[in-house]
XYZ file of N, CA, C and O in Angstrom:
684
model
N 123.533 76.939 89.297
C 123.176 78.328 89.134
C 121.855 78.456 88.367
O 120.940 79.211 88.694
N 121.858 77.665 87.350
C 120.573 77.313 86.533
C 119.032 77.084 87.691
O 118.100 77.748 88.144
N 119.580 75.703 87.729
C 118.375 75.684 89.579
C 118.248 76.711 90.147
O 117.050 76.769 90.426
N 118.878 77.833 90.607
C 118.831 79.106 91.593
C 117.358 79.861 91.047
O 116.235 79.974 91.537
N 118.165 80.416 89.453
C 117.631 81.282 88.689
C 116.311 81.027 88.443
O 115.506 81.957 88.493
N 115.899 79.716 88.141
C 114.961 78.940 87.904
C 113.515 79.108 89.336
O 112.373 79.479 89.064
N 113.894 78.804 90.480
C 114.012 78.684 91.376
C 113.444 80.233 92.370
O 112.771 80.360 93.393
N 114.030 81.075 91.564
C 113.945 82.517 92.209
C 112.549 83.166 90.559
O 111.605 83.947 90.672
N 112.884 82.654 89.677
C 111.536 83.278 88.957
C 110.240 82.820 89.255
O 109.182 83.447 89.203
N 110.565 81.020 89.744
C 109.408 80.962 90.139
C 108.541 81.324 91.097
O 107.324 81.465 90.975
N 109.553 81.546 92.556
C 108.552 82.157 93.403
C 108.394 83.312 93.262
O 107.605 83.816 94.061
N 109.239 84.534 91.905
C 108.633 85.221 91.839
C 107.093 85.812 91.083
O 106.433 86.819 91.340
N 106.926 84.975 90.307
C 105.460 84.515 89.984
C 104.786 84.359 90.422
O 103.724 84.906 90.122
N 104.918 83.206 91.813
C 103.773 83.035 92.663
C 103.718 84.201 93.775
O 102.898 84.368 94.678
N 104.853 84.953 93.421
C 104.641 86.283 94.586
C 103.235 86.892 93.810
O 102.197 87.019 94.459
N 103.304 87.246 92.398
C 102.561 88.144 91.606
C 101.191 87.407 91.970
O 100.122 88.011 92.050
N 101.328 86.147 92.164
C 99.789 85.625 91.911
C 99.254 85.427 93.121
O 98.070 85.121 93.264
N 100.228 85.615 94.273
C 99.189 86.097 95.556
C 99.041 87.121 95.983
O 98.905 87.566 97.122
N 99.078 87.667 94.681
C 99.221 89.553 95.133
C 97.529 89.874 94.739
O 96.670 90.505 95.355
N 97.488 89.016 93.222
C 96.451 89.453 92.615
C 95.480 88.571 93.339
O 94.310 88.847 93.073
N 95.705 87.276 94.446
C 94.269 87.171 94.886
C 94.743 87.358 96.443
O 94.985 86.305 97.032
N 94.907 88.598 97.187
C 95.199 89.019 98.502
C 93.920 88.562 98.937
O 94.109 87.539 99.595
N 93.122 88.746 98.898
C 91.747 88.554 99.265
C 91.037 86.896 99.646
O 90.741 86.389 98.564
N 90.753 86.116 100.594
C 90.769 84.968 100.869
C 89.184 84.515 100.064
O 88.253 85.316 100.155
N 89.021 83.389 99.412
C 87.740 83.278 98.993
C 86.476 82.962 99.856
O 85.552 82.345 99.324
N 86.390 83.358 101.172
C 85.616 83.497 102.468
C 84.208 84.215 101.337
O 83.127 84.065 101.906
N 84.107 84.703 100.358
C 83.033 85.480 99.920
C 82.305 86.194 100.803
O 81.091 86.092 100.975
N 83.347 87.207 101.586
C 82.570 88.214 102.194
C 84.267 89.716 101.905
O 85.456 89.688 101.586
N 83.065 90.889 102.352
C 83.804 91.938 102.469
C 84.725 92.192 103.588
O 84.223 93.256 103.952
N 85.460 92.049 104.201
C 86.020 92.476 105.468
C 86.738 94.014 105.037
O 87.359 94.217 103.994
N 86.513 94.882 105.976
C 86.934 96.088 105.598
C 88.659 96.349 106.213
O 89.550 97.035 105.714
N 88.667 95.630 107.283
C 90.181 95.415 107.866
C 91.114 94.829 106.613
O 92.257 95.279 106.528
N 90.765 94.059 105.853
C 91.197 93.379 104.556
C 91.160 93.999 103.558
O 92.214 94.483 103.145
N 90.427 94.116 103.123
C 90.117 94.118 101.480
C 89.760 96.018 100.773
O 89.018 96.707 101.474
N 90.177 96.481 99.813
C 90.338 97.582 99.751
C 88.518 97.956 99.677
O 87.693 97.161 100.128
N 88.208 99.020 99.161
C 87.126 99.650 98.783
C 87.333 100.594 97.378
O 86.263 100.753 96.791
N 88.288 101.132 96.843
C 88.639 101.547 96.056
C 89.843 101.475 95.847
O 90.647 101.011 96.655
N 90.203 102.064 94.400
C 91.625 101.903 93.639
C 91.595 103.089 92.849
O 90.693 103.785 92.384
N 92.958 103.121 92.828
C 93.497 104.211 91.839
C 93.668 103.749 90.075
O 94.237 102.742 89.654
N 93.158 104.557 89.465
C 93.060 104.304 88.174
C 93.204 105.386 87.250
O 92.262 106.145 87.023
N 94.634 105.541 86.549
C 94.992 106.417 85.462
C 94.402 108.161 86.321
O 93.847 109.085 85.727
N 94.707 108.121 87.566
C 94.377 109.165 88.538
C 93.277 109.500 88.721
O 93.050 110.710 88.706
N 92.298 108.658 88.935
C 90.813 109.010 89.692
C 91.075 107.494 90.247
O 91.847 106.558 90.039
N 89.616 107.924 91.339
C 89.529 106.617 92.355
C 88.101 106.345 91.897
O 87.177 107.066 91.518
N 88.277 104.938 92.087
C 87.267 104.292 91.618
C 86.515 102.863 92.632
O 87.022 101.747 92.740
N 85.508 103.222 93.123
C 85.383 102.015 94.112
C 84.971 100.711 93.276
O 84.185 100.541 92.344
N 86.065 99.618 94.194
C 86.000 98.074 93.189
C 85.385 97.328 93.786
O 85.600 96.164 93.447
N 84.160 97.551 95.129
C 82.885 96.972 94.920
C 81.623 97.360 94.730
O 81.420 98.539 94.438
N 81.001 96.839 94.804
C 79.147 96.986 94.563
C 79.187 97.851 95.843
O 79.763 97.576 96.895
N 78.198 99.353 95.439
C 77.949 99.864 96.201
C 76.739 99.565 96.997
O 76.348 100.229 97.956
N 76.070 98.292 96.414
C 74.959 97.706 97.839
C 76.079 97.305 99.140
O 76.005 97.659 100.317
N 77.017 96.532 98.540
C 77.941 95.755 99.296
C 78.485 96.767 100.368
O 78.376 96.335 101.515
N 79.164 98.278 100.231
C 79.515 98.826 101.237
C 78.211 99.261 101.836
O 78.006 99.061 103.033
N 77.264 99.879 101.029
C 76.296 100.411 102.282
C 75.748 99.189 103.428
O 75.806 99.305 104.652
N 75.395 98.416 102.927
C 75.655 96.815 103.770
C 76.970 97.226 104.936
O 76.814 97.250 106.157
N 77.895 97.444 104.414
C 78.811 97.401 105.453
C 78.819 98.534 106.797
O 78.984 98.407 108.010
N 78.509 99.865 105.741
C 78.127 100.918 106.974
C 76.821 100.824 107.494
O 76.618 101.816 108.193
N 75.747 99.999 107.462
C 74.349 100.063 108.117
C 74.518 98.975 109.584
O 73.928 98.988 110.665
N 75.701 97.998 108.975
C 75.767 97.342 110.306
C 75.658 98.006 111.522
O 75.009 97.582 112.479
N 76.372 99.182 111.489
C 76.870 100.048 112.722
C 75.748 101.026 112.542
O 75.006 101.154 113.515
N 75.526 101.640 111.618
C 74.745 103.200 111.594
C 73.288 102.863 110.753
O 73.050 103.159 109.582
N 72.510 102.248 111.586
C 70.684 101.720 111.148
C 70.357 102.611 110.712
O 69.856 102.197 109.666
N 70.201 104.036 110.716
C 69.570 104.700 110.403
C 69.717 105.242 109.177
O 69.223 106.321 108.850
N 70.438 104.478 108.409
C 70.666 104.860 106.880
C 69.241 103.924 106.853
O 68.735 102.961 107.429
N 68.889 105.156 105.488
C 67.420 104.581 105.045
C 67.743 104.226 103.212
O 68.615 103.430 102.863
N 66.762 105.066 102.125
C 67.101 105.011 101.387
C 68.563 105.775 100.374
O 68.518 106.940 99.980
N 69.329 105.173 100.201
C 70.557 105.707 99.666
C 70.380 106.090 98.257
O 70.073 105.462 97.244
N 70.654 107.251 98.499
C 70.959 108.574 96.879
C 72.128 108.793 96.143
O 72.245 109.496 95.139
N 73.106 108.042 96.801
C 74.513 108.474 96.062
C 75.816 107.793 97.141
O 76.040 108.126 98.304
N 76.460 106.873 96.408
C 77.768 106.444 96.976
C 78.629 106.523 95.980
O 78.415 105.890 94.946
N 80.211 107.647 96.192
C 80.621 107.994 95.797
C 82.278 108.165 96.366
O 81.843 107.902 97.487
N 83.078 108.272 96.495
C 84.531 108.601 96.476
C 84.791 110.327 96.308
O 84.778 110.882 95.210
N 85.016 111.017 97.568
C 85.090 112.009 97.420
C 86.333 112.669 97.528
O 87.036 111.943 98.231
N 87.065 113.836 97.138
C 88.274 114.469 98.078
C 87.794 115.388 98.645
O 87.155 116.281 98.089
N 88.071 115.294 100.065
C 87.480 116.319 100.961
C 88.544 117.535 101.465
O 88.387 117.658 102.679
N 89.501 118.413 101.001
C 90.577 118.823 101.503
C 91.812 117.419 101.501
O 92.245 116.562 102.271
N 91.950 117.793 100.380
C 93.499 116.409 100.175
C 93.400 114.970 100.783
O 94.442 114.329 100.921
N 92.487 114.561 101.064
C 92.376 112.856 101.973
C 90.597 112.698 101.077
O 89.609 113.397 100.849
N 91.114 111.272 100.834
C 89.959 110.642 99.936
C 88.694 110.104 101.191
O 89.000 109.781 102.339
N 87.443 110.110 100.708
C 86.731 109.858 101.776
C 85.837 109.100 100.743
O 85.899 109.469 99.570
N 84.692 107.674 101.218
C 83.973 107.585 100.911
C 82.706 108.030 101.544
O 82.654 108.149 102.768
N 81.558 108.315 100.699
C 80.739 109.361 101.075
C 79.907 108.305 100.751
O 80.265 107.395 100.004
N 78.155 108.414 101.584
C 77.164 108.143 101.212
C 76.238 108.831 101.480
O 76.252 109.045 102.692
N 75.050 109.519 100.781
C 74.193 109.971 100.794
C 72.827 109.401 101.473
O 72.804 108.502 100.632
N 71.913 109.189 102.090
C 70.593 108.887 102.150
C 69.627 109.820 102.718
O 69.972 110.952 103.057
N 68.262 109.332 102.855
C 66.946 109.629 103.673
C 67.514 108.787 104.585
O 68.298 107.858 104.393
N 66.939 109.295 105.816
C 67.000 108.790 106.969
C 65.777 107.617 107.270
O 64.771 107.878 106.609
N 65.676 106.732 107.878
C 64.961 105.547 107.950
C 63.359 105.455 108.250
O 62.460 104.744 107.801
N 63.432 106.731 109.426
C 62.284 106.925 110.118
C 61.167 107.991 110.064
O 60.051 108.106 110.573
N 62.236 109.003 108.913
C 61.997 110.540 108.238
C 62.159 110.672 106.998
O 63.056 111.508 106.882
N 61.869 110.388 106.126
C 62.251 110.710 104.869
C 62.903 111.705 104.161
O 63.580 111.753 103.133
N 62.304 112.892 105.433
C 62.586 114.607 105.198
C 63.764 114.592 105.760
O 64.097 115.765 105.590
N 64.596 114.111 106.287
C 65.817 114.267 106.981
C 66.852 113.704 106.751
O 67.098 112.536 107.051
N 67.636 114.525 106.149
C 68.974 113.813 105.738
C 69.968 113.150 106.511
O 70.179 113.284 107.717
N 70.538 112.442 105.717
C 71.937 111.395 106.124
C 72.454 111.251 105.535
O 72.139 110.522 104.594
N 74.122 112.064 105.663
C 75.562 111.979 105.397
C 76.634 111.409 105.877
O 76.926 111.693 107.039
N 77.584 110.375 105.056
C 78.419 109.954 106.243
C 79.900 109.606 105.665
O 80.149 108.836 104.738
N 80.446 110.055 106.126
C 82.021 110.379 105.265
C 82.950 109.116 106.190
O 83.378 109.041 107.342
N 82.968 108.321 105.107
C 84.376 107.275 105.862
C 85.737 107.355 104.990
O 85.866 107.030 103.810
N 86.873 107.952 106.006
C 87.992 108.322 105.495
C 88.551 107.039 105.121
O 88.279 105.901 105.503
N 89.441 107.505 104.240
C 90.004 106.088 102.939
C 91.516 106.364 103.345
O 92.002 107.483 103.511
N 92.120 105.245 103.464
C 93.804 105.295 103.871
C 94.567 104.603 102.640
O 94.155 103.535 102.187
N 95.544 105.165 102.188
C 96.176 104.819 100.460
C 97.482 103.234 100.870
O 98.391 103.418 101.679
N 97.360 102.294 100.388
C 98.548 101.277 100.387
C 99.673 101.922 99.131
O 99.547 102.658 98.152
N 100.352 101.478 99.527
C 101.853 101.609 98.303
C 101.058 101.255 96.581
O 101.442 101.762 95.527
N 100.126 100.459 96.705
C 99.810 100.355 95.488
C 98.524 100.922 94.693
O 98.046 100.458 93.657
N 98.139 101.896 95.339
C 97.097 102.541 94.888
C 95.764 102.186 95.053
O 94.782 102.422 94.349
N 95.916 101.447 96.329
C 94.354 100.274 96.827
C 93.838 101.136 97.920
O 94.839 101.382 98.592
N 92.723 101.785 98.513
C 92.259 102.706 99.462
C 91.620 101.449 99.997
O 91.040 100.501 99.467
N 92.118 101.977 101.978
C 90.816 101.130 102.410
C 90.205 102.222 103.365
O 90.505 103.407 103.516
N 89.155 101.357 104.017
C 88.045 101.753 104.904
C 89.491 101.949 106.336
O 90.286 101.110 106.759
N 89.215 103.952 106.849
C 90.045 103.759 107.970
C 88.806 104.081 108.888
O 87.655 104.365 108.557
N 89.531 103.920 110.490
C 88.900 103.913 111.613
C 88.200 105.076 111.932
O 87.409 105.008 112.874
N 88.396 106.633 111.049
C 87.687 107.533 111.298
C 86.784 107.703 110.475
O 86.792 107.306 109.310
N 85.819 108.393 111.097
C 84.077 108.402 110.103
C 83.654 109.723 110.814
O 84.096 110.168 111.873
N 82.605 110.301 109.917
C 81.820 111.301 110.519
C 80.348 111.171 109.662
O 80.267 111.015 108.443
N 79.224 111.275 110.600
C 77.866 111.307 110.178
C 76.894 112.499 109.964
O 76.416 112.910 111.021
N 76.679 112.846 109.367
C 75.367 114.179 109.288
C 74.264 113.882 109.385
O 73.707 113.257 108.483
N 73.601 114.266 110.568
C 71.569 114.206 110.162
C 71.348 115.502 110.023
O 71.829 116.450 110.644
N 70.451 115.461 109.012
C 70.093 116.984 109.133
C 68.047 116.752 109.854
O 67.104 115.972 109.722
N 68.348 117.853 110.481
C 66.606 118.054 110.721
C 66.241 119.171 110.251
O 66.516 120.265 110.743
N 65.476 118.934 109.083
C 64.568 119.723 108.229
C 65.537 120.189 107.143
O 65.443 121.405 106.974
N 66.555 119.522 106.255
C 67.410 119.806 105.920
C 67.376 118.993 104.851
O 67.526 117.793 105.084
N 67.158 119.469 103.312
C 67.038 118.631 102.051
C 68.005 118.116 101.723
O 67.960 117.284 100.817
N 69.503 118.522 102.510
C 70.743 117.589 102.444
C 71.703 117.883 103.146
O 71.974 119.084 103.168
N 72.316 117.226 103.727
C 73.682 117.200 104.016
C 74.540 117.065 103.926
O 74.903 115.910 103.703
N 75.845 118.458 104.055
C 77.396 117.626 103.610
C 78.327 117.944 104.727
O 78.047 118.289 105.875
N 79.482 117.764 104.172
C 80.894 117.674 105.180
C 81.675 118.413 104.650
O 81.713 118.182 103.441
N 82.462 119.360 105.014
C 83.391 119.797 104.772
C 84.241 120.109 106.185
O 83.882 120.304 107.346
N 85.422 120.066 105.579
C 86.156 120.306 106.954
C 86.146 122.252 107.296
O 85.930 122.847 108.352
N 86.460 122.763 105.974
C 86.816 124.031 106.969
C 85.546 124.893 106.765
O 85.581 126.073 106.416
N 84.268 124.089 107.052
C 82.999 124.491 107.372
C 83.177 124.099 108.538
O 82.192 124.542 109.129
N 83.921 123.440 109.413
C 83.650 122.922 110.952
C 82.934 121.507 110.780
O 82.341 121.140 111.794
N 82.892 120.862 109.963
C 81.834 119.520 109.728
C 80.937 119.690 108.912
O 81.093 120.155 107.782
N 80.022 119.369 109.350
C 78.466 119.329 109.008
C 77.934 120.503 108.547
O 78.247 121.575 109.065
N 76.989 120.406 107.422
C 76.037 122.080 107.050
C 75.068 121.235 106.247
O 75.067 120.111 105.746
N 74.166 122.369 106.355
C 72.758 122.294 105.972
C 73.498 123.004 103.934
O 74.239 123.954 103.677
N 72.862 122.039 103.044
C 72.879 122.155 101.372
C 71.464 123.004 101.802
O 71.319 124.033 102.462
N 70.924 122.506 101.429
C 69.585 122.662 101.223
C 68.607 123.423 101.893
O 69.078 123.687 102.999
N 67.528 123.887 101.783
C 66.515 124.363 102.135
C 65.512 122.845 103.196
O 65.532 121.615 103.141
N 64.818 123.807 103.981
C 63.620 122.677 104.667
C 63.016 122.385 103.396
O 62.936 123.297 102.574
N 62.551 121.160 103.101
C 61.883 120.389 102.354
C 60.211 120.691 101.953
O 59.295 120.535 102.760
N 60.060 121.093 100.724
C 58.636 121.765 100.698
C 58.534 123.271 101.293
O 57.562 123.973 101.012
N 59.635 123.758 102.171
C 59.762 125.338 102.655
C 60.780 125.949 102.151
O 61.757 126.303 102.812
N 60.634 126.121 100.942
C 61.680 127.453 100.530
C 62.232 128.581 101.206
O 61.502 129.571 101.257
N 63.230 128.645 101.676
C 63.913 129.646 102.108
C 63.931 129.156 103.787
O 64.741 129.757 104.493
N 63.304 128.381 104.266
C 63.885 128.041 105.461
C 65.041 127.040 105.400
O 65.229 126.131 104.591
N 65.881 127.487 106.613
C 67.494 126.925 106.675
C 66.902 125.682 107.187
O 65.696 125.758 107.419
N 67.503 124.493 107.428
C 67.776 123.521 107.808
C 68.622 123.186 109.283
O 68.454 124.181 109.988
N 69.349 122.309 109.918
C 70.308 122.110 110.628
C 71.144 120.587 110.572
O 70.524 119.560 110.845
N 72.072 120.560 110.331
C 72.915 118.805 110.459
C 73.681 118.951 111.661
O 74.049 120.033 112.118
N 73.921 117.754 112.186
C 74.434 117.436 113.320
C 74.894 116.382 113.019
O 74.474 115.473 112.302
N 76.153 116.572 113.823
C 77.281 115.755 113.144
C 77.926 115.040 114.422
O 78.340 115.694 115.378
N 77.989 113.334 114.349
C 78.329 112.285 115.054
C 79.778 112.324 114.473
O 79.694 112.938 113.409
N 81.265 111.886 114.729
C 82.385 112.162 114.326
C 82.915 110.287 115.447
O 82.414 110.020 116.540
N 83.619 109.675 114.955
C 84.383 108.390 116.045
C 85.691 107.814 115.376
O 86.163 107.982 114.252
N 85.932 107.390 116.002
C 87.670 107.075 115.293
C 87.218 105.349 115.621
O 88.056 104.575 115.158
N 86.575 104.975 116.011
C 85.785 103.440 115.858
C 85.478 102.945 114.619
O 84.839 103.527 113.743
N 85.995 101.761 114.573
C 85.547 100.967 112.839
C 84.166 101.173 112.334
O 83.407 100.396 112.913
N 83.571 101.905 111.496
C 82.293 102.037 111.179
C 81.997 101.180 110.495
O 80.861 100.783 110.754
N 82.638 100.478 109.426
C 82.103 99.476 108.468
C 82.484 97.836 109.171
O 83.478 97.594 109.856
N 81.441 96.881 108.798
C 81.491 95.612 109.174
C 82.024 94.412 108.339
O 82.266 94.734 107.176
N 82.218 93.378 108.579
C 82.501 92.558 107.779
C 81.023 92.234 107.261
O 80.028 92.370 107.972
N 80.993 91.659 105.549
C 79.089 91.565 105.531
C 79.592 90.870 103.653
O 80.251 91.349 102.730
N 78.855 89.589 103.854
C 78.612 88.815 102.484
C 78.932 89.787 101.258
O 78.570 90.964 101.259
N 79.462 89.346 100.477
C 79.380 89.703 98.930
C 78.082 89.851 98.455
O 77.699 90.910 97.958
N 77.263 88.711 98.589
C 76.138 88.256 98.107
C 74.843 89.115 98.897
O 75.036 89.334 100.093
N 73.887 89.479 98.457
C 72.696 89.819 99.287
C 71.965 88.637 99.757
O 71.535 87.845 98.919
N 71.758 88.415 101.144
C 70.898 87.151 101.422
C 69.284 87.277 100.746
O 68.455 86.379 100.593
N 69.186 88.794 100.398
C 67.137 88.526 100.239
C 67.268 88.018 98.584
O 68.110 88.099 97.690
N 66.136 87.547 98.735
C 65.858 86.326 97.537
C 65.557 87.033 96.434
O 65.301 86.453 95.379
């Protein structure tokens, strides 16, 4: 009975300790795998480098240029990660892109299969809201006060984020 007891604590230990490294030491992100954020004393908090995800959403969506803000948002009750940029080829034109976050039993969010993108043309920013219909123009045209803007909004239930190194390859 001793052996049993013995026996049953230990693999319950090594349950705990392949809990805490779920993650294979491949040193890359896989988004099918590995969370993007966590729950903490009730806020979410993303637990990698935010070079590391925008890396992950540029695989698919090039036209992220320079990035202004990656953040964890609630958009109407469902957590989304959000990234902000200039667009690649425009500077003046925004890029928004909301990738919905799906909750595990333990408070780990990952990257789900739905995403939605904003460009705006002539539009100092873009956001998302749902019961705006998507996409809207924040901002004013850029340098034109009081002119409106427009975003247009790409929406796919396709994996947006890629698998992509921990590490940055540039030197």
């Amino acid at each position: 009975m001793k052996i049993l007891l013995l026996l049953c604590l230990i693999l319950w230990s090594l349950r705990g300790l392949a809990q805490q490294d779920a993650t294979p030491g491949d040193g890359c992100f896989d988004p099918l795998r590995d969370p993007v954020a966590g729950m903490v004393n009730g806020r979410l908090h993303l637990v990698l480098n935010s070079e590391v995800l925008v890396r992950a959403v540029a695989g698919n969506l090039p036209r992220l240029g320079t990035i202004e803000k990656v953040e964890c948002q609630n958009i109407e009750d469902q957590w989304w990660l959000t990234l902000e940029s200039r667009h690649t080829e425009d500077i003046e034109q925004s890029v928004f892109v909301a990738v919905r976050l799906k909750p595990d039993l333990d408070g780990n969010f990952f990257a789900d299969s739905y995403w939605t993108a904003c460009t705006g043309e002539g539009c100092g920013g873009c956001d998302f809201k749902l019961q705006m219909d998507g996409c809207f123009c924040r901002f004013d045209r850029p340098g034109e006060p009081g002119t409106p803007g427009s975003c247009y909004q790409t929406s796919s239930d396709e994996m947006l984020m890629v698998k992509v190194p921990l590490k940055s390859s540039r030197k």
